[in-house]
mmCIF file of C-alpha atoms in Angstrom:
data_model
loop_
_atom_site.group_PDB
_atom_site.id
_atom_site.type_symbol
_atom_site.label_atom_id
_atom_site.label_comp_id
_atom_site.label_asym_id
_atom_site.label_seq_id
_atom_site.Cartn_x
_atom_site.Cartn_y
_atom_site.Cartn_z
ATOM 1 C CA UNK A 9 -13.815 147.623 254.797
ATOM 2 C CA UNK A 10 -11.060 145.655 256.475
ATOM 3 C CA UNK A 11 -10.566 143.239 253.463
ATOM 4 C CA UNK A 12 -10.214 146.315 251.443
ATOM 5 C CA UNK A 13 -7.255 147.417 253.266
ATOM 6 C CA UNK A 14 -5.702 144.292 253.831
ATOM 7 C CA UNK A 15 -6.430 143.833 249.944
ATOM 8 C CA UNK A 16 -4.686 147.363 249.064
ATOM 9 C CA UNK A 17 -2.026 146.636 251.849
ATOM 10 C CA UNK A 18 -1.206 143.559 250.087
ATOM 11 C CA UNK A 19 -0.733 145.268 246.730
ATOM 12 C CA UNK A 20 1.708 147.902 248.590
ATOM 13 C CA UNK A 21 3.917 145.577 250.012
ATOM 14 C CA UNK A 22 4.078 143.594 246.767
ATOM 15 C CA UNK A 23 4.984 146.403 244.986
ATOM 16 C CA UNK A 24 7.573 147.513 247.141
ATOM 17 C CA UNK A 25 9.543 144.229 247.148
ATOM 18 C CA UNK A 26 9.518 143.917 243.685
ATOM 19 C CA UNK A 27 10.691 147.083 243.202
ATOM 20 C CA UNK A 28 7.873 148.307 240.703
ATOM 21 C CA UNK A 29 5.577 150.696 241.101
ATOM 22 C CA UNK A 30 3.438 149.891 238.603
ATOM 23 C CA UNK A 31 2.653 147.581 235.159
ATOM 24 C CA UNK A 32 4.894 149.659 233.143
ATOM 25 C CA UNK A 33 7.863 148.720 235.597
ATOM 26 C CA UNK A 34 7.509 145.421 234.913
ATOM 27 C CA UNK A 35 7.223 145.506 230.825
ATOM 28 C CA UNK A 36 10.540 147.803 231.300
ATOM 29 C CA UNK A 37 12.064 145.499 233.412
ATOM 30 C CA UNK A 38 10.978 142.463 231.055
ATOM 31 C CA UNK A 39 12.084 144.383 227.966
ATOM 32 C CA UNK A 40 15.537 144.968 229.993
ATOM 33 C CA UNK A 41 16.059 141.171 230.611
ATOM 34 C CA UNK A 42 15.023 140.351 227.436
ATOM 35 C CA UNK A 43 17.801 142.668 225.759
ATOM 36 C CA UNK A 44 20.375 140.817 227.906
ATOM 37 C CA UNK A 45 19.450 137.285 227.499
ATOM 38 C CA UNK A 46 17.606 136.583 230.983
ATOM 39 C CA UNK A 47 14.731 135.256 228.862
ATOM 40 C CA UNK A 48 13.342 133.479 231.615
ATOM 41 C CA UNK A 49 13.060 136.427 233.775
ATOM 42 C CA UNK A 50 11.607 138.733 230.638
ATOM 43 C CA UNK A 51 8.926 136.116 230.505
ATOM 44 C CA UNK A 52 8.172 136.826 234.346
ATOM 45 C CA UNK A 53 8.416 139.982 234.140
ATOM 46 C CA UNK A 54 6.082 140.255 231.010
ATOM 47 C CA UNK A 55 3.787 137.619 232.844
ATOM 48 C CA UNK A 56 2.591 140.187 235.750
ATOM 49 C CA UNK A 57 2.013 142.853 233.706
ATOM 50 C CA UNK A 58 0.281 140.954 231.027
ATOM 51 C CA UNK A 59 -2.353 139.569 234.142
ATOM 52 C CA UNK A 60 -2.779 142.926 235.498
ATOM 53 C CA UNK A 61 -6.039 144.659 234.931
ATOM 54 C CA UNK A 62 -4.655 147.642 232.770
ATOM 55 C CA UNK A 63 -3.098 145.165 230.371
ATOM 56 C CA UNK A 64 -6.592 143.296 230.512
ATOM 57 C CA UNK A 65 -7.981 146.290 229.437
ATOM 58 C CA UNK A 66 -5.539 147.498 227.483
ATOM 59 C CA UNK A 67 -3.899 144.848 225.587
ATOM 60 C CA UNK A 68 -0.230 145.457 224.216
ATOM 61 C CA UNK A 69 0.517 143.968 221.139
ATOM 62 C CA UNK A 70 4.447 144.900 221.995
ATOM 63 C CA UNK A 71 4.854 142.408 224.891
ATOM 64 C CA UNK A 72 2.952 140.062 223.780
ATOM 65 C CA UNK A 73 5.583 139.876 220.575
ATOM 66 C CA UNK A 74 8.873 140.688 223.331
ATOM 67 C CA UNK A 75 7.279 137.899 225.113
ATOM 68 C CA UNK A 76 7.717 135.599 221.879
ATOM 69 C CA UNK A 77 10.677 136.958 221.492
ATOM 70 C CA UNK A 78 11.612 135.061 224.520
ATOM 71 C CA UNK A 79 9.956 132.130 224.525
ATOM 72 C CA UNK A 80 11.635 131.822 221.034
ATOM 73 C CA UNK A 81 15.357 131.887 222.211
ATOM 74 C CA UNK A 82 14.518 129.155 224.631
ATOM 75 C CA UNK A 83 13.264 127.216 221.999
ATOM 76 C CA UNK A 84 9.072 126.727 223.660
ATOM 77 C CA UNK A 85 8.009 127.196 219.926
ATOM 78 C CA UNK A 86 4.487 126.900 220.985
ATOM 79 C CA UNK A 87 4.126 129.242 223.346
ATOM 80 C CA UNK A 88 6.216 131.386 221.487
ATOM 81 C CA UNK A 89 3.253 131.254 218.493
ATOM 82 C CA UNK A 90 0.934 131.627 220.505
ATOM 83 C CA UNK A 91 2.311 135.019 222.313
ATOM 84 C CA UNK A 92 3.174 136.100 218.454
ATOM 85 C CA UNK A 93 -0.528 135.209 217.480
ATOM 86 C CA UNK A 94 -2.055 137.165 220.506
ATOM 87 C CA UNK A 95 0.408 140.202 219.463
ATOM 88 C CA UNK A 96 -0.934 140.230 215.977
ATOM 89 C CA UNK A 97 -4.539 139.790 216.790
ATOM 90 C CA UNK A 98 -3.954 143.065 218.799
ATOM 91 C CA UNK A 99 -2.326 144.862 215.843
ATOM 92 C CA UNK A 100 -2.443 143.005 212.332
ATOM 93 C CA UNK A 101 -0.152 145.873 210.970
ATOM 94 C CA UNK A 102 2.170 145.519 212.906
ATOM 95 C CA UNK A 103 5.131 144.554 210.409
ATOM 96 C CA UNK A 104 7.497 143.062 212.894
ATOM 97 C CA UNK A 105 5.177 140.600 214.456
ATOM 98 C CA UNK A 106 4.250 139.943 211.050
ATOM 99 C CA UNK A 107 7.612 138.770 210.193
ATOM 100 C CA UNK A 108 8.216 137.213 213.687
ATOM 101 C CA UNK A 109 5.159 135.072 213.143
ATOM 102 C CA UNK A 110 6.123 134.503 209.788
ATOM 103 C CA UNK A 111 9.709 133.366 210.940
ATOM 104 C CA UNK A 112 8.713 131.360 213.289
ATOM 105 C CA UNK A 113 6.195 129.357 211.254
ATOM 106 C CA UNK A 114 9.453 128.852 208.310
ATOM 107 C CA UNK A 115 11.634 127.961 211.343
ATOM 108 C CA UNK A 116 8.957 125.028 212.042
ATOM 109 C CA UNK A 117 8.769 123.677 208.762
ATOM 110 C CA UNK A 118 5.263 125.424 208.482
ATOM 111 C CA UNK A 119 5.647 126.842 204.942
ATOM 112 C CA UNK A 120 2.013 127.574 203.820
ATOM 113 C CA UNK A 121 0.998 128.734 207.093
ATOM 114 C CA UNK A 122 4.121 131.184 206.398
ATOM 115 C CA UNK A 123 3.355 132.563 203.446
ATOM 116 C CA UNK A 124 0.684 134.913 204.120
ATOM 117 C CA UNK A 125 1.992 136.247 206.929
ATOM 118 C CA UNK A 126 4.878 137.625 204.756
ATOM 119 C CA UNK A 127 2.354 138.434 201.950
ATOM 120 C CA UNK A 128 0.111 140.717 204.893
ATOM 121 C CA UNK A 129 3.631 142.790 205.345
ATOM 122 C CA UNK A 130 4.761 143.306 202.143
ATOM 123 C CA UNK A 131 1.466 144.533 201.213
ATOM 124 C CA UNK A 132 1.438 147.092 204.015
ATOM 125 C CA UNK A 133 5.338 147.907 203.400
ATOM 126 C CA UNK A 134 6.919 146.287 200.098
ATOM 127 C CA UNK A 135 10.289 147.209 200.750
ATOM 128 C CA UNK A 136 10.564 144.743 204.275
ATOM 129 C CA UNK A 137 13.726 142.978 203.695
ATOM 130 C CA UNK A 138 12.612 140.494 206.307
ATOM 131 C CA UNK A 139 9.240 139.429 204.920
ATOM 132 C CA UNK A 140 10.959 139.802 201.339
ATOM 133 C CA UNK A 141 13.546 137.545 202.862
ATOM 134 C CA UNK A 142 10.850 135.140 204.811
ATOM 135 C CA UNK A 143 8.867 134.697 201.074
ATOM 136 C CA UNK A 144 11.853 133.950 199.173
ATOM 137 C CA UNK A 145 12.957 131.217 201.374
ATOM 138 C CA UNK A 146 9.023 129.744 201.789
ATOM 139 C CA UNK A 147 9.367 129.454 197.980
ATOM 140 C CA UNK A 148 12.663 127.876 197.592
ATOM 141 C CA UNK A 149 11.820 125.438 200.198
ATOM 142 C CA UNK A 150 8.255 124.531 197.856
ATOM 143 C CA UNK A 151 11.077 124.390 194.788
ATOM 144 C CA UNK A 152 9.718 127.425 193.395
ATOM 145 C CA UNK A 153 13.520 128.413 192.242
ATOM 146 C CA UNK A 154 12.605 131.151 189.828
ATOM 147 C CA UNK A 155 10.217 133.229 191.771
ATOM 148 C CA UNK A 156 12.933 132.512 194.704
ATOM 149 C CA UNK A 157 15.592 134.232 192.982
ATOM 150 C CA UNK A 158 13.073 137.553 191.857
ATOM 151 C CA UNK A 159 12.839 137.896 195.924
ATOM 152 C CA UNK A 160 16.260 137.834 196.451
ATOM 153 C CA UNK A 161 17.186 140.054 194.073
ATOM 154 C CA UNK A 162 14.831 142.489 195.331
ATOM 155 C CA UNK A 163 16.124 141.743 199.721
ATOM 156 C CA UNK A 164 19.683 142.535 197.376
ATOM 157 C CA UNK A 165 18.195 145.944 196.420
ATOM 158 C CA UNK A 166 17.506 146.578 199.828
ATOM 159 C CA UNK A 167 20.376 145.498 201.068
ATOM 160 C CA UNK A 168 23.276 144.170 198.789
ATOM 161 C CA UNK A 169 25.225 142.570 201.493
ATOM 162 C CA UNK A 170 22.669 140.406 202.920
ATOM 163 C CA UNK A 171 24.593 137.275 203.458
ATOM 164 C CA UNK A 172 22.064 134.636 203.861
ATOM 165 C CA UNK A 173 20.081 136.671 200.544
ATOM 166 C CA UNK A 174 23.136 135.837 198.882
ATOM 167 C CA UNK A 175 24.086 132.419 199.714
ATOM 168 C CA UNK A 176 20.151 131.278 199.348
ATOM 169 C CA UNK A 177 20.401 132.711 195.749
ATOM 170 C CA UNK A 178 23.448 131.101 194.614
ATOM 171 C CA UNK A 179 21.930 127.972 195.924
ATOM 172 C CA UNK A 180 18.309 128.538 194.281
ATOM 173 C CA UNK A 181 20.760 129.464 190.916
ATOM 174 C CA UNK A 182 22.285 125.679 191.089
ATOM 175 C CA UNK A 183 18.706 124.311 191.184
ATOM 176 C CA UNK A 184 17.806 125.912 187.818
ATOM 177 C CA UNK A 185 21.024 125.082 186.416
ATOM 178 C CA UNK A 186 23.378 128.481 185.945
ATOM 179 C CA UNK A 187 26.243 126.881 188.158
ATOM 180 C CA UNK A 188 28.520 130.069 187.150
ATOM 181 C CA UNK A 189 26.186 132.501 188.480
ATOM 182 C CA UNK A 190 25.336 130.553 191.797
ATOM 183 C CA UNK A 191 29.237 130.435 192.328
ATOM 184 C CA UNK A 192 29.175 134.495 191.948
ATOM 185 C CA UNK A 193 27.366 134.892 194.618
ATOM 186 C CA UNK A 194 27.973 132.225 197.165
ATOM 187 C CA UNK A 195 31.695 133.514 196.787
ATOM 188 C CA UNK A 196 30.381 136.914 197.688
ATOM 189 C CA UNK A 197 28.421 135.502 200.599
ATOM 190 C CA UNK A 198 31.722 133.946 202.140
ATOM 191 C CA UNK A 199 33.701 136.873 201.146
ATOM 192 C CA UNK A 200 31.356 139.096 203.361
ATOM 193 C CA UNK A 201 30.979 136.513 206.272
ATOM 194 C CA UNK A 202 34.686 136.174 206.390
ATOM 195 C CA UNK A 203 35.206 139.686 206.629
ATOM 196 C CA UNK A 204 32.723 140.554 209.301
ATOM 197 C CA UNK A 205 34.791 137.470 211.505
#
């Protein structure tokens, strides 16, 4: 019986020095670091509430993907996949960890593992600029020029300033040879970046 209250004592006074009451505090206070760029303290944060028993129980496919998030911007690329991973094996719907595994994977050179991650989200949502995006840059880098260009045409549907949609089209429009067209819309590319500086 004394163990028990030294146990639950122990829990109160951590509590109270950290200044959360309970797992949600600390997911709140990780998402609040991670909005301002205190990634190291998001991960932390994210950390204790990830080895608490609720979470245990109760896996959260959100921090596991703000945890990525993190890990990301400080450039631990495999721990980063790995957080992404967990978050998607919670929820493979989830669109946004889709695309952040996705992203990740292209940002690593790792086109065919990319693919189907962007495939997965644009069949639950076709519209997803971002996994419409992510596939049209997976195929440009395999030289697939033509079906390149279809996907940025339809992120330029979505969204007809997309700069990067528009850049990586003008340059996938060089590679099949229509040099006037390419120069169409890289000029509109710089045009919008130079207006938004």
């Amino acid at each position: 019986m004394k163990k028990l209250f030294l146990f639950i004592f122990g829990i109160i006074l951590v509590s109270s020095f950290s200044g959360c009451t309970d797992n949600t505090d600390y997911v709140a206070k990780g998402d609040s670091y991670l909005s301002q760029g205190r990634y190291e303290m998001a991960i932390l944060n994210y950390d204790i509430a990830l080895d608490s028993i609720f979470y245990k129980i109760n896996p959260n496919d959100e921090i596991y993907k703000n945890k990525g998030i993190a890990l990301e911007n400080l450039e631990r690329y495999d721990e980063s996949l790995s957080s992404y991973v967990r978050a998607y094996e919670i929820d493979p719907e989830n669109i946004d960890t889709l695309c952040h595994v996705g992203n990740l994977l292209l940002k690593l050179e790792r086109y065919n593992d990319a693919l189907p991650y962007y495939e997965k989200a644009l069949s639950i949502k076709p519209e997803t600029e971002d996994a419409l995006y992510g596939k049209a840059r997976v195929l440009q880098f395999q030289e697939n020029y033509a079906q390149a260009n279809g996907y940025y045409d339809e992120v330029l549907i979505l969204n007809e300033n997309n700069t990067q949609a528009l850049y990586n089209k003008g340059l996938t429009l060089q590679k099949i040879g229509k040099y006037s067209e390419a120069n169409i819309y890289i000029e509109r590319a710089k045009e919008l970046t130079n207006a938004q500086n």
